């Protein structure tokens, strides 16, 4: 496919996107170290080494960059061919998590498979797999997107299967992100607006029923509505996150000077890393993080639009799906940290501590850069 009148790109890849990702990864490593010093130094499990989480996160980052470099070498047509098999593998690993003796339970949730030196969290990789599968499904069923039985129902049943497995762990946060990805891709792929509106209504009813029938979810909602009513119980995490935001003001108390990370704020280096950023670097630091994710999301949709113009529909939906994934997960994490959403066990992409999340994020962004690379190659008149 050749476009003789198109403006040819000046480079082989999106340098601004790459540097944005690398800077967020480096910033995340710095903040993970800052947020985890106290908890690592006080924990017998870490051998009282204050650099324990820093060293592990550094290893995860190396693994993530290597995995991303490998993923970048795979053409999008290769990802499309593999998507059904990846989906089956993803379902299998989600089921394995629930098998006694295989799945590992932490803080009441069984979301991990122990690999000895590290833990695998299948739900993190399932987000990328759903992007691939939903994009491939939408392209294959493009002519049937107005048909409830043949176009909508198969994907709906698949999402029910994934949702059932995730809610057994339980991992309501990952379920919300995956549902958002699938819905967005179906909508962008041309799903009938009436079906889409009906799906939103069904999901809202389903979410309300899940909350209403689950005592611990209901307690989280109550704690979210007024964390100060029970600051040492249901509202403990949120109240300390809000204290961190309040102490940070405009410019923060200084890098490394957080008080809340001194064993007051639980999960300071994972789910509530943004609260530590807010305390140490203030409004300015939080704004930089938000703008970083906004920039990546915008670039994902611009890259997807470029692929759509070249009639590469699968590539376009994959790029936009990755943008939706990172945007939704970052919005949920930021909203939880700021008290705008109920507490959920979702990390901040690219920044929070965790091997599976960082690897999955870097592989996804490598795929996004591959879409952009192929766009540029086609504009130059080369085959991909």
Coordinates of C-alpha atoms in Angstrom, one line a residue:
X1 CA 0.0 0.0 0.0
X2 CA 1.6 3.3 -1.1
X3 CA 0.6 6.9 -0.5
X4 CA 2.6 9.1 -3.0
X5 CA 1.1 12.4 -1.8
X6 CA 1.3 11.7 1.9
X7 CA 3.8 13.6 4.1
X8 CA 6.5 11.2 4.9
X9 CA 7.6 10.9 8.6
X10 CA 11.0 12.2 9.5
X11 CA 11.9 9.2 11.8
X12 CA 11.2 5.5 12.1
X13 CA 9.3 5.8 15.4
X14 CA 7.4 8.2 17.7
X15 CA 10.3 9.6 19.7
X16 CA 8.0 11.8 21.9
X17 CA 6.0 8.7 22.9
X18 CA 9.0 6.7 23.6
X19 CA 10.6 9.3 25.8
X20 CA 7.3 9.9 27.7
X21 CA 7.2 6.2 28.6
X22 CA 10.8 6.0 29.6
X23 CA 10.6 9.1 31.8
X24 CA 7.4 7.8 33.5
X25 CA 9.2 4.5 34.1
X26 CA 12.3 6.2 35.6
X27 CA 10.1 8.5 37.7
X28 CA 8.1 5.5 38.9
X29 CA 11.3 3.7 40.0
X30 CA 12.4 6.8 41.9
X31 CA 9.1 7.2 43.7
X32 CA 8.7 3.4 44.4
X33 CA 12.1 3.6 46.2
X34 CA 11.0 6.7 48.1
X35 CA 7.6 5.3 49.1
X36 CA 8.9 1.9 50.1
X37 CA 12.0 2.7 52.2
X38 CA 10.1 2.6 55.6
X39 CA 8.0 -0.5 54.9
X40 CA 11.0 -2.4 53.5
X41 CA 13.2 -1.5 56.4
X42 CA 10.6 -2.6 58.9
X43 CA 9.6 -5.9 57.3
X44 CA 11.2 -9.2 58.2
X45 CA 10.2 -10.6 54.8
X46 CA 12.6 -8.2 53.1
X47 CA 15.4 -8.9 55.5
X48 CA 15.2 -5.3 56.7
X49 CA 16.8 -4.1 53.5
X50 CA 15.6 -0.6 52.7
X51 CA 16.5 -1.1 49.0
X52 CA 14.5 -4.3 48.7
X53 CA 11.7 -2.9 46.5
X54 CA 14.0 -0.7 44.5
X55 CA 16.1 -3.7 43.5
X56 CA 13.1 -5.9 42.6
X57 CA 11.5 -3.0 40.7
X58 CA 14.8 -2.5 38.8
X59 CA 14.8 -6.2 37.8
X60 CA 11.1 -5.9 36.7
X61 CA 11.9 -2.9 34.6
X62 CA 14.8 -4.7 32.8
X63 CA 12.5 -7.7 32.1
X64 CA 9.7 -5.3 30.9
X65 CA 12.1 -3.5 28.5
X66 CA 13.3 -6.8 27.1
X67 CA 9.8 -8.1 26.7
X68 CA 8.8 -4.8 25.0
X69 CA 11.7 -5.1 22.6
X70 CA 10.7 -8.6 21.7
X71 CA 7.0 -7.6 21.3
X72 CA 8.0 -4.7 19.0
X73 CA 9.5 -7.2 16.5
X74 CA 6.1 -8.9 16.0
X75 CA 4.1 -7.5 13.1
X76 CA 0.4 -6.6 13.9
X77 CA -0.7 -9.4 11.5
X78 CA 1.2 -11.8 13.7
X79 CA -0.6 -10.5 16.8
X80 CA -3.9 -10.8 15.0
X81 CA -3.3 -14.5 14.1
X82 CA -2.2 -15.2 17.7
X83 CA -5.1 -13.4 19.4
X84 CA -7.5 -16.4 19.7
X85 CA -4.7 -18.6 21.1
X86 CA -3.6 -15.9 23.5
X87 CA -7.2 -15.5 24.6
X88 CA -7.4 -19.3 25.4
X89 CA -4.1 -19.1 27.3
X90 CA -5.4 -16.1 29.3
X91 CA -8.6 -17.9 30.3
X92 CA -6.5 -20.9 31.3
X93 CA -4.2 -18.9 33.6
X94 CA -7.2 -17.0 35.1
X95 CA -8.7 -20.5 36.0
X96 CA -5.3 -21.7 37.3
X97 CA -5.3 -18.9 39.8
X98 CA -8.4 -20.3 41.5
X99 CA -6.9 -23.8 41.9
X100 CA -5.8 -24.6 45.5
X101 CA -2.1 -25.1 45.6
X102 CA -1.4 -23.1 42.4
X103 CA -3.0 -19.7 43.1
X104 CA -1.4 -17.6 45.8
X105 CA -3.5 -15.6 48.3
X106 CA -2.4 -12.1 49.5
X107 CA -4.6 -9.8 51.6
X108 CA -7.7 -12.0 51.1
X109 CA -7.4 -12.1 47.3
X110 CA -6.2 -15.0 45.2
X111 CA -4.8 -13.3 42.1
X112 CA -1.3 -14.6 41.7
X113 CA 0.6 -17.7 40.6
X114 CA 3.9 -18.2 42.3
X115 CA 6.9 -18.7 40.0
X116 CA 9.4 -19.1 42.8
X117 CA 11.4 -15.9 42.4
X118 CA 8.3 -13.8 41.5
X119 CA 4.5 -13.9 41.3
X120 CA 2.6 -13.9 38.0
X121 CA -0.7 -11.9 38.0
X122 CA -2.7 -13.2 34.9
X123 CA -5.3 -10.4 35.1
X124 CA -2.6 -7.8 34.1
X125 CA -1.8 -9.7 30.9
X126 CA -5.5 -10.4 30.3
X127 CA -6.0 -6.7 29.7
X128 CA -3.7 -6.7 26.7
X129 CA -5.1 -10.1 25.5
X130 CA -8.7 -8.6 25.6
X131 CA -7.4 -5.6 23.5
X132 CA -6.2 -8.1 20.9
X133 CA -9.1 -10.4 21.0
X134 CA -11.8 -7.7 20.9
X135 CA -10.1 -5.9 18.1
X136 CA -9.8 -9.2 16.0
X137 CA -13.4 -10.1 16.9
X138 CA -14.7 -6.6 15.8
X139 CA -12.8 -6.8 12.5
X140 CA -14.1 -10.3 11.8
X141 CA -17.7 -9.4 12.7
X142 CA -17.7 -5.9 11.2
X143 CA -20.7 -6.8 9.0
X144 CA -22.7 -8.1 12.0
X145 CA -22.2 -5.3 14.4
X146 CA -25.9 -4.4 14.1
X147 CA -27.0 -8.0 14.8
X148 CA -27.7 -8.8 18.5
X149 CA -27.4 -12.5 18.2
X150 CA -24.4 -12.9 15.9
X151 CA -22.5 -9.6 16.6
X152 CA -23.1 -8.7 20.2
X153 CA -24.0 -11.8 22.1
X154 CA -20.8 -13.9 21.5
X155 CA -18.6 -11.1 22.9
X156 CA -21.0 -10.5 25.8
X157 CA -20.8 -14.2 26.8
X158 CA -17.0 -14.1 26.6
X159 CA -16.9 -11.1 28.9
X160 CA -19.2 -12.9 31.3
X161 CA -16.8 -15.8 31.4
X162 CA -13.8 -13.5 32.1
X163 CA -15.9 -11.5 34.6
X164 CA -16.9 -14.6 36.5
X165 CA -13.3 -15.8 36.8
X166 CA -12.0 -12.3 37.9
X167 CA -14.8 -11.9 40.5
X168 CA -13.9 -15.2 42.0
X169 CA -10.4 -14.0 42.9
X170 CA -11.9 -11.3 43.6
X171 CA -10.4 -8.6 41.3
X172 CA -13.2 -6.1 40.7
X173 CA -10.8 -3.4 39.5
X174 CA -9.3 -5.6 36.7
X175 CA -12.9 -6.6 35.8
X176 CA -13.9 -2.9 35.4
X177 CA -10.9 -2.1 33.3
X178 CA -11.3 -5.2 31.0
X179 CA -15.0 -4.4 30.5
X180 CA -14.2 -0.8 29.6
X181 CA -11.6 -2.0 27.0
X182 CA -14.1 -4.4 25.4
X183 CA -16.9 -1.9 25.3
X184 CA -14.7 0.9 23.9
X185 CA -13.4 -1.4 21.1
X186 CA -16.9 -2.6 20.2
X187 CA -18.1 1.0 20.1
X188 CA -15.1 2.2 18.0
X189 CA -15.6 -0.8 15.7
X190 CA -19.2 0.2 14.9
X191 CA -21.4 -1.5 17.4
X192 CA -25.0 -0.4 17.0
X193 CA -25.6 2.5 19.4
X194 CA -28.8 1.0 20.8
X195 CA -27.0 -2.2 21.7
X196 CA -24.2 -0.1 23.2
X197 CA -26.6 1.9 25.3
X198 CA -28.4 -1.3 26.4
X199 CA -25.1 -2.8 27.4
X200 CA -24.2 0.3 29.6
X201 CA -27.6 0.0 31.4
X202 CA -27.0 -3.7 32.0
X203 CA -23.5 -3.1 33.3
X204 CA -24.7 -0.4 35.7
X205 CA -27.4 -2.7 37.0
X206 CA -24.8 -5.5 37.3
X207 CA -22.3 -3.3 39.2
X208 CA -25.0 -2.2 41.6
X209 CA -26.0 -5.8 42.3
X210 CA -22.4 -6.8 42.8
X211 CA -22.0 -4.1 45.4
X212 CA -25.4 -4.7 47.0
X213 CA -24.8 -8.5 47.4
X214 CA -21.2 -8.2 48.7
X215 CA -20.7 -7.0 52.3
X216 CA -17.1 -6.1 51.8
X217 CA -17.8 -4.0 48.7
X218 CA -20.6 -2.3 50.5
X219 CA -18.3 -1.5 53.4
X220 CA -15.8 0.1 50.9
X221 CA -18.6 2.3 49.5
X222 CA -19.6 3.4 53.0
X223 CA -16.0 4.1 53.8
X224 CA -15.6 6.1 50.6
X225 CA -18.7 8.2 51.2
X226 CA -17.3 9.5 54.6
X227 CA -13.8 8.2 55.4
X228 CA -13.6 10.5 58.5
X229 CA -16.5 8.7 60.1
X230 CA -14.3 5.7 60.8
X231 CA -10.7 6.9 60.2
X232 CA -9.2 3.9 61.9
X233 CA -11.4 1.3 60.2
X234 CA -13.2 1.5 56.8
X235 CA -11.8 4.9 56.0
X236 CA -8.2 4.3 57.1
X237 CA -6.6 4.1 53.7
X238 CA -8.5 7.0 52.1
X239 CA -8.2 9.3 55.1
X240 CA -4.4 8.9 55.1
X241 CA -4.3 9.4 51.3
X242 CA -6.2 12.6 51.7
X243 CA -3.8 13.7 54.5
X244 CA -0.9 13.1 52.1
X245 CA -2.6 15.3 49.4
X246 CA -3.3 18.0 51.9
X247 CA 0.3 18.1 53.2
X248 CA 1.7 18.3 49.7
X249 CA -0.1 21.6 48.8
X250 CA 1.5 23.2 45.6
X251 CA 5.1 22.0 45.6
X252 CA 5.2 19.2 48.2
X253 CA 7.2 18.7 51.3
X254 CA 10.3 17.5 49.3
X255 CA 11.4 14.3 47.7
X256 CA 11.9 11.6 50.4
X257 CA 10.2 13.8 53.2
X258 CA 6.8 12.1 53.2
X259 CA 5.4 11.3 56.6
X260 CA 2.5 9.1 55.4
X261 CA 4.8 6.5 53.9
X262 CA 6.2 5.9 57.4
X263 CA 3.9 2.9 57.9
X264 CA 0.8 5.2 58.1
X265 CA -0.4 4.8 54.5
X266 CA -0.9 1.1 53.5
X267 CA 0.3 0.0 50.0
X268 CA 2.2 3.3 49.6
X269 CA 4.5 1.9 46.8
X270 CA 1.6 0.1 44.9
X271 CA -2.0 1.3 44.9
X272 CA -1.4 4.6 46.8
X273 CA 1.9 5.7 45.1
X274 CA 0.2 8.8 43.8
X275 CA -0.6 9.9 47.4
X276 CA 3.1 9.8 48.2
X277 CA 3.9 11.7 45.0
X278 CA 1.3 14.3 46.0
X279 CA 2.8 14.7 49.5
X280 CA 6.4 14.9 48.3
X281 CA 6.0 16.8 45.0
X282 CA 2.7 18.5 45.5
X283 CA 0.1 19.6 43.0
X284 CA 2.9 20.1 40.4
X285 CA 4.1 16.5 40.7
X286 CA 0.6 15.1 40.3
X287 CA -0.1 17.4 37.4
X288 CA 3.0 16.1 35.6
X289 CA 1.8 12.5 36.1
X290 CA -1.7 13.3 34.8
X291 CA -0.3 15.1 31.8
X292 CA 2.0 12.2 31.0
X293 CA -0.9 9.8 30.9
X294 CA -3.0 12.2 28.9
X295 CA -0.2 12.6 26.3
X296 CA 0.2 8.8 25.9
X297 CA -3.6 8.4 25.6
X298 CA -3.8 11.1 22.9
X299 CA -0.9 9.6 21.0
X300 CA -2.6 6.2 21.1
X301 CA -5.7 7.6 19.5
X302 CA -3.7 9.6 16.9
X303 CA -1.7 6.5 16.0
X304 CA -5.0 4.5 15.8
X305 CA -6.5 7.2 13.5
X306 CA -3.4 7.0 11.3
X307 CA -3.8 3.2 11.0
X308 CA -7.5 3.6 10.2
X309 CA -6.7 6.0 7.3
X310 CA -4.6 3.2 5.9
X311 CA -7.5 0.8 6.3
X312 CA -5.6 -1.2 8.9
X313 CA -8.6 -1.7 11.1
X314 CA -7.2 -4.3 13.5
X315 CA -4.1 -2.1 14.1
X316 CA -6.3 1.0 14.7
X317 CA -8.5 -0.8 17.2
X318 CA -5.5 -2.2 19.1
X319 CA -3.9 1.2 19.3
X320 CA -7.1 2.8 20.6
X321 CA -7.8 -0.1 22.9
X322 CA -4.4 0.3 24.5
X323 CA -5.1 4.0 25.0
X324 CA -8.4 3.2 26.6
X325 CA -6.8 0.7 28.9
X326 CA -4.1 3.0 30.2
X327 CA -6.5 5.9 30.5
X328 CA -9.2 4.0 32.4
X329 CA -6.8 2.4 34.8
X330 CA -4.9 5.6 35.5
X331 CA -8.2 7.5 36.0
X332 CA -9.4 4.8 38.5
X333 CA -6.2 4.8 40.4
X334 CA -6.0 8.6 40.5
X335 CA -9.6 8.8 41.5
X336 CA -9.1 6.4 44.3
X337 CA -6.1 8.2 45.6
X338 CA -8.0 11.5 45.6
X339 CA -11.1 10.2 47.2
X340 CA -13.2 10.5 44.0
X341 CA -13.8 6.8 43.6
X342 CA -14.1 3.9 46.1
X343 CA -10.9 2.1 47.1
X344 CA -9.8 -0.6 44.5
X345 CA -6.7 -2.7 44.2
X346 CA -5.5 -1.1 40.9
X347 CA -2.0 0.1 40.5
X348 CA -0.9 3.2 38.6
X349 CA 0.4 2.0 35.1
X350 CA 4.1 2.4 34.5
X351 CA 4.8 3.8 38.0
X352 CA 3.6 1.5 40.8
X353 CA 5.6 -1.4 42.1
X354 CA 4.8 -4.8 40.5
X355 CA 6.3 -7.1 38.0
X356 CA 3.3 -8.3 36.0
X357 CA 1.8 -4.8 35.7
X358 CA 5.1 -3.2 34.5
X359 CA 5.8 -6.0 32.0
X360 CA 2.2 -6.0 30.6
X361 CA 2.3 -2.2 30.3
X362 CA 5.6 -2.2 28.4
X363 CA 4.5 -4.9 26.1
X364 CA 1.3 -3.0 25.3
X365 CA 3.2 0.2 24.6
X366 CA 5.7 -1.7 22.4
X367 CA 2.7 -2.9 20.4
X368 CA 1.4 0.6 20.2
X369 CA 4.8 1.8 18.9
X370 CA 4.8 -1.1 16.4
X371 CA 1.5 0.2 15.0
X372 CA 3.0 3.6 14.6
X373 CA 6.2 2.1 13.0
X374 CA 4.1 0.3 10.5
X375 CA 2.1 3.4 9.8
X376 CA 5.3 5.3 9.0
X377 CA 6.7 2.4 6.9
X378 CA 3.6 2.4 4.7
X379 CA 3.8 6.2 4.3
X380 CA 7.3 5.7 3.0
X381 CA 6.0 3.2 0.6
X382 CA 7.4 0.1 2.3
X383 CA 5.5 -3.1 2.9
X384 CA 4.9 -4.4 6.4

